[in-house]
mmCIF file of C-alpha atoms in Angstrom:
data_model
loop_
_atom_site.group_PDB
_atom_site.id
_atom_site.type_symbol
_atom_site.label_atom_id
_atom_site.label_comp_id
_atom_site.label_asym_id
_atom_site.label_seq_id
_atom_site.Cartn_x
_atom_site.Cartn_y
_atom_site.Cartn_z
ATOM 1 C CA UNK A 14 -10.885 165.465 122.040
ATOM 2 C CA UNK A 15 -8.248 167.206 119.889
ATOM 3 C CA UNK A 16 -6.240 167.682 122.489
ATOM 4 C CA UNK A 17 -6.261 163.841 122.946
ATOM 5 C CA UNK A 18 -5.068 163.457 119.426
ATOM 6 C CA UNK A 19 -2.960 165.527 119.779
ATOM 7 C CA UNK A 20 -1.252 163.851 122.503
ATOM 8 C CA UNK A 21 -1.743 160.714 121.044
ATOM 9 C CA UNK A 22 -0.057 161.747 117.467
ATOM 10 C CA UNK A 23 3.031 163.225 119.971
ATOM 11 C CA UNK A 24 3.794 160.141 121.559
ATOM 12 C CA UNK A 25 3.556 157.707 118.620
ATOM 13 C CA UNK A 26 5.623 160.499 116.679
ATOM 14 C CA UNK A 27 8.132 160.371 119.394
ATOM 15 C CA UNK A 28 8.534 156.694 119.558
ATOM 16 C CA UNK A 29 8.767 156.713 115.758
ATOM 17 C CA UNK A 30 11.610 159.148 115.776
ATOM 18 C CA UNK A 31 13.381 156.652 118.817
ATOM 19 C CA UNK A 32 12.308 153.403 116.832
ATOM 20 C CA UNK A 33 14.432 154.945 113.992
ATOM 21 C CA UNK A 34 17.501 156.400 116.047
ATOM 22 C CA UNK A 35 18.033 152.759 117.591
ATOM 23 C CA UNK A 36 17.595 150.951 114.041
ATOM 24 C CA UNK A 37 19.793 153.923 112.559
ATOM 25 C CA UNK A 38 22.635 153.519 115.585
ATOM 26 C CA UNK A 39 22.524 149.109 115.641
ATOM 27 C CA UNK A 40 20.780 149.174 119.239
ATOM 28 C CA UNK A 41 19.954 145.762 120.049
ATOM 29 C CA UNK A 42 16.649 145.290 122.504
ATOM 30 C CA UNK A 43 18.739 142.396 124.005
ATOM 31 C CA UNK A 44 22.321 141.258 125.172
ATOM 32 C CA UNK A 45 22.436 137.784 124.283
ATOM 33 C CA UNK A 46 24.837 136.716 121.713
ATOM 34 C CA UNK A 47 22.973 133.511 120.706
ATOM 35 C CA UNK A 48 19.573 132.580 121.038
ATOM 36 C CA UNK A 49 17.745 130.221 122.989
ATOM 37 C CA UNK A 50 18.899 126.490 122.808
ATOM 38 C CA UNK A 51 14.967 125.011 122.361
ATOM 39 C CA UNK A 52 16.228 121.424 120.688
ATOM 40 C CA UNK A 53 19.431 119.329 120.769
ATOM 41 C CA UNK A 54 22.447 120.925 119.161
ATOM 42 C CA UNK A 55 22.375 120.118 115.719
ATOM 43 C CA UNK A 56 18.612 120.027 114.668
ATOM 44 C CA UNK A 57 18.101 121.365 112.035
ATOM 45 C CA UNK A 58 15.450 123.499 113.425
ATOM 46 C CA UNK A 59 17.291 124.833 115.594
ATOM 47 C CA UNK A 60 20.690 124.947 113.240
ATOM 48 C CA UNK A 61 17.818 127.276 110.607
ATOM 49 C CA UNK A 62 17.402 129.278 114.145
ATOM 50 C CA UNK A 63 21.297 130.019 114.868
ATOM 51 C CA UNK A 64 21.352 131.126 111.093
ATOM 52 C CA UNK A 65 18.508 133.710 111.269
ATOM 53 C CA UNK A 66 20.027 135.165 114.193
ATOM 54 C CA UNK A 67 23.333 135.037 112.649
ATOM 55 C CA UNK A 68 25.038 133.201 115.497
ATOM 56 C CA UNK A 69 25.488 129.795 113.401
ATOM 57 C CA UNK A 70 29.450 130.217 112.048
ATOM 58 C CA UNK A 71 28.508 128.363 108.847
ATOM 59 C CA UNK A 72 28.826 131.667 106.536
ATOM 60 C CA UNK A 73 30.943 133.989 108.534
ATOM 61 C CA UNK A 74 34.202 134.872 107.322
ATOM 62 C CA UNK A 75 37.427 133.928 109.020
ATOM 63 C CA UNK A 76 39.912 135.974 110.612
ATOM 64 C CA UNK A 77 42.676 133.924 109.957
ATOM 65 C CA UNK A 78 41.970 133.071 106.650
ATOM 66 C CA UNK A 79 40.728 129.225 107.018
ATOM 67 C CA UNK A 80 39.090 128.017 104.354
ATOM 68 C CA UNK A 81 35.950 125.581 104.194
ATOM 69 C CA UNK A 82 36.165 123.112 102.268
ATOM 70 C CA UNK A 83 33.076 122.543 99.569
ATOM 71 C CA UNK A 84 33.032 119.142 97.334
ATOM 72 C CA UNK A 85 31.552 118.973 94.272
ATOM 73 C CA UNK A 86 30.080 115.139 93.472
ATOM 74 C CA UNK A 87 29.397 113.762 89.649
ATOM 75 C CA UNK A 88 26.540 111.896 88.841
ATOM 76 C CA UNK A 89 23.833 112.968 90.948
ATOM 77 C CA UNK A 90 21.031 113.176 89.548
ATOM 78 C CA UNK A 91 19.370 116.789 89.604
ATOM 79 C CA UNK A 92 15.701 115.999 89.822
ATOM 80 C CA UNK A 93 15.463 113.493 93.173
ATOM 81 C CA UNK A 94 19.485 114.219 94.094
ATOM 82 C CA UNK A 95 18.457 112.317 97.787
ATOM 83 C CA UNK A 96 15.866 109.406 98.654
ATOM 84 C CA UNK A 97 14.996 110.503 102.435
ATOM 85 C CA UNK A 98 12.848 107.333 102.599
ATOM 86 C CA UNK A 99 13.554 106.016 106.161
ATOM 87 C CA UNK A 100 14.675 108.878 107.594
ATOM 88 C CA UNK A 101 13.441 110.576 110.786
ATOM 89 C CA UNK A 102 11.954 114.382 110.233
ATOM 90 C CA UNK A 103 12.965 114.945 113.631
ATOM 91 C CA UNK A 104 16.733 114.168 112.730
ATOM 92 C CA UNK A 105 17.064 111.316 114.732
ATOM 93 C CA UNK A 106 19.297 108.169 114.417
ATOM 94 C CA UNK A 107 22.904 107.446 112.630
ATOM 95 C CA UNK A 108 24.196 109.792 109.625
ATOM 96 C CA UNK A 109 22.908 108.360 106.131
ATOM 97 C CA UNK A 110 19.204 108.083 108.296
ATOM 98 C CA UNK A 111 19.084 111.440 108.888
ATOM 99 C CA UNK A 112 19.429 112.951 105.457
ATOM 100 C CA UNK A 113 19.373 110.103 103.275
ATOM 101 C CA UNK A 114 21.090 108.514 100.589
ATOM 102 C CA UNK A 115 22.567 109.848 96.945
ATOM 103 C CA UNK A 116 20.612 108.947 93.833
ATOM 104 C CA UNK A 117 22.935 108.707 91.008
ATOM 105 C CA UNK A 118 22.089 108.633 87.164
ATOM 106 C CA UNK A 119 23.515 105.725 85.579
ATOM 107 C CA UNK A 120 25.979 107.885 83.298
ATOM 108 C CA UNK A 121 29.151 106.614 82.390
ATOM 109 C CA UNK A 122 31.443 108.561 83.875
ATOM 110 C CA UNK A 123 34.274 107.453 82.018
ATOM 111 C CA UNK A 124 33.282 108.387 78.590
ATOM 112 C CA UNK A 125 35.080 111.510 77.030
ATOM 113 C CA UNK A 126 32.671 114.030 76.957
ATOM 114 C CA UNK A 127 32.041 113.573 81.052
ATOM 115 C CA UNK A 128 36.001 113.656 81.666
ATOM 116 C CA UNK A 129 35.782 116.824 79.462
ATOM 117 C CA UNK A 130 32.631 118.229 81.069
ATOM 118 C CA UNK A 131 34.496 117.433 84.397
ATOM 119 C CA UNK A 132 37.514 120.010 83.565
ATOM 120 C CA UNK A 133 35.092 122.303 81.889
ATOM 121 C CA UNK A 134 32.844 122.123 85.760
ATOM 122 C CA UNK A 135 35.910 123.107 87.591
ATOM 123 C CA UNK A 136 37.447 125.542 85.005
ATOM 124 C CA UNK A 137 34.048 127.394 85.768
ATOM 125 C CA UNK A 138 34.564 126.833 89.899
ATOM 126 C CA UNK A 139 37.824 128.966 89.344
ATOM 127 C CA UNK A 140 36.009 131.554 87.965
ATOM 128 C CA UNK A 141 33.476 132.097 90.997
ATOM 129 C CA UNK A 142 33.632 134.975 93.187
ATOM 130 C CA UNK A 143 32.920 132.529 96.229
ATOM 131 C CA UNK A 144 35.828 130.515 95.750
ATOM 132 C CA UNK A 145 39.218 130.929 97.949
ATOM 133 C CA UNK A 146 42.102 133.068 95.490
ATOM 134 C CA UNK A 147 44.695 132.614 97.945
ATOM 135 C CA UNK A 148 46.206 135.244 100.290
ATOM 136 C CA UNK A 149 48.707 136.339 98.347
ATOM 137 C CA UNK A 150 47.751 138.934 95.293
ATOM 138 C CA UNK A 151 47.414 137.179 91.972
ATOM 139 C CA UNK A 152 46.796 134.175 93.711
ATOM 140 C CA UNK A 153 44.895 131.345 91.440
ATOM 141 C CA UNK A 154 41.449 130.078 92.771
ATOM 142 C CA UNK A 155 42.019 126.885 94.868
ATOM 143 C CA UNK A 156 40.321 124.252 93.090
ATOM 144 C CA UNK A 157 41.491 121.161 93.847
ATOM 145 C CA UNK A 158 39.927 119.067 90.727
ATOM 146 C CA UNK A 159 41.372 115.631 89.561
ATOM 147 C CA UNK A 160 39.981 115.139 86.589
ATOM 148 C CA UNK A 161 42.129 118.867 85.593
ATOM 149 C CA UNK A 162 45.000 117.469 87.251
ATOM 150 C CA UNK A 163 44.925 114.629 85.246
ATOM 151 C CA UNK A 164 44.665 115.984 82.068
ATOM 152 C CA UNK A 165 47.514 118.109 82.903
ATOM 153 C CA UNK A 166 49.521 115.350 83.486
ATOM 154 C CA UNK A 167 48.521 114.041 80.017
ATOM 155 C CA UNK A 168 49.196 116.760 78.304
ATOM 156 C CA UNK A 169 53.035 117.157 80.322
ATOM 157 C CA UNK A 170 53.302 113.583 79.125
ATOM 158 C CA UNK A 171 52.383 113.991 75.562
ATOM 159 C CA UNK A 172 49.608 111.584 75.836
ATOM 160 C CA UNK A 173 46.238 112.049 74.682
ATOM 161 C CA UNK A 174 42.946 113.596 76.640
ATOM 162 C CA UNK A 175 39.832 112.633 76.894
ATOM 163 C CA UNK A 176 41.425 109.145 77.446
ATOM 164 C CA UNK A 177 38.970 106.580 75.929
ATOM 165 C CA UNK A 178 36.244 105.094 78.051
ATOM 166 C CA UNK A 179 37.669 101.301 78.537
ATOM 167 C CA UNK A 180 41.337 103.119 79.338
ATOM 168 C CA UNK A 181 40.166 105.391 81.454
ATOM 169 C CA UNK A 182 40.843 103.457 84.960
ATOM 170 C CA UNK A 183 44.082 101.548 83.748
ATOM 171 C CA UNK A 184 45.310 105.261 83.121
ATOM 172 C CA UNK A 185 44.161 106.736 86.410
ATOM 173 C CA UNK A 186 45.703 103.892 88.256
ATOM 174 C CA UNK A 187 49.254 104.491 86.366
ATOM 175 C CA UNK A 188 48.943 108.181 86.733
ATOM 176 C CA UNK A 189 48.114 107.738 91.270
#
């Protein structure tokens, strides 16, 4: 009966030892590159699958130094930011019925202390790590923001910012 145990300890301890060579050296059980297409391309079951596997392209980085583009959207509001009443679960149908529709606060977006808290949003955007510098060194963050751009244009005009709230769009349309 020892002896058994003995035998029985070995081979566990030797599969142990292999278990941890194979982790240790990246040796992968399988050859498949992707994993099994079980729904339609797209679903976001099986887009969540792709991901866990790490064949979904969503997060890798480029070789060629393409960017993504993100966009950042104003007004939504934080605590129900989508009503996914009428949509399928199973992802079905046109684009707004699969994932819903924006809820936005009723904020004026015009007043000065959103255009200000507008630059201050993408002054902070620059700042993340996540965000595209450019390819050459010293490179500014690539923020493409036009509530900045407008005040710089302001400011290189010698005209006032925040711009007043009923001014606002007569402004932005002189400034396009």
């Amino acid at each position: 009966q020892k002896r058994n145990r003995a035998v029985v300890f070995g081979v566990f301890g030797v599969l142990f030892v292999a278990g941890i060579a194979c982790a240790a050296t990246g040796v992968r059980l399988t050859n498949r590159a992707v994993t099994e297409t079980y729904l339609v391309d797209g679903h976001p079951l099986q887009v969540t699958l792709n991901l866990l596997v790490g064949t979904e392209d969503a997060f890798s980085p480029q070789d060629d130094s393409r960017k993504r583009a993100g966009y950042f959207v104003f007004g939504v509001d934080p605590k129900n930011p989508i009503d996914r009443s009428g949509t399928d679960a199973l992802g079905e149908g046109e684009e707004l019925e699969k994932v819903g529709k924006p809820v936005f606060l009723d904020v004026d977006l015009a007043a000065p202390d959103a255009q200000l808290a507008m630059v201050h949003m993408c002054d902070e955007m620059k700042q993340m790590a996540s965000v595209y510098k450019g390819a050459t060194a010293g490179a500014g963050a690539e923020v493409h923001c036009f509530m900045s751009d407008f005040r710089r244009y302001r400011t290189a005009m010698n005209l006032s910012f925040p711009v007043p709230s009923r001014e606002l769009v007569p402004a932005l349309w002189e400034w396009r």
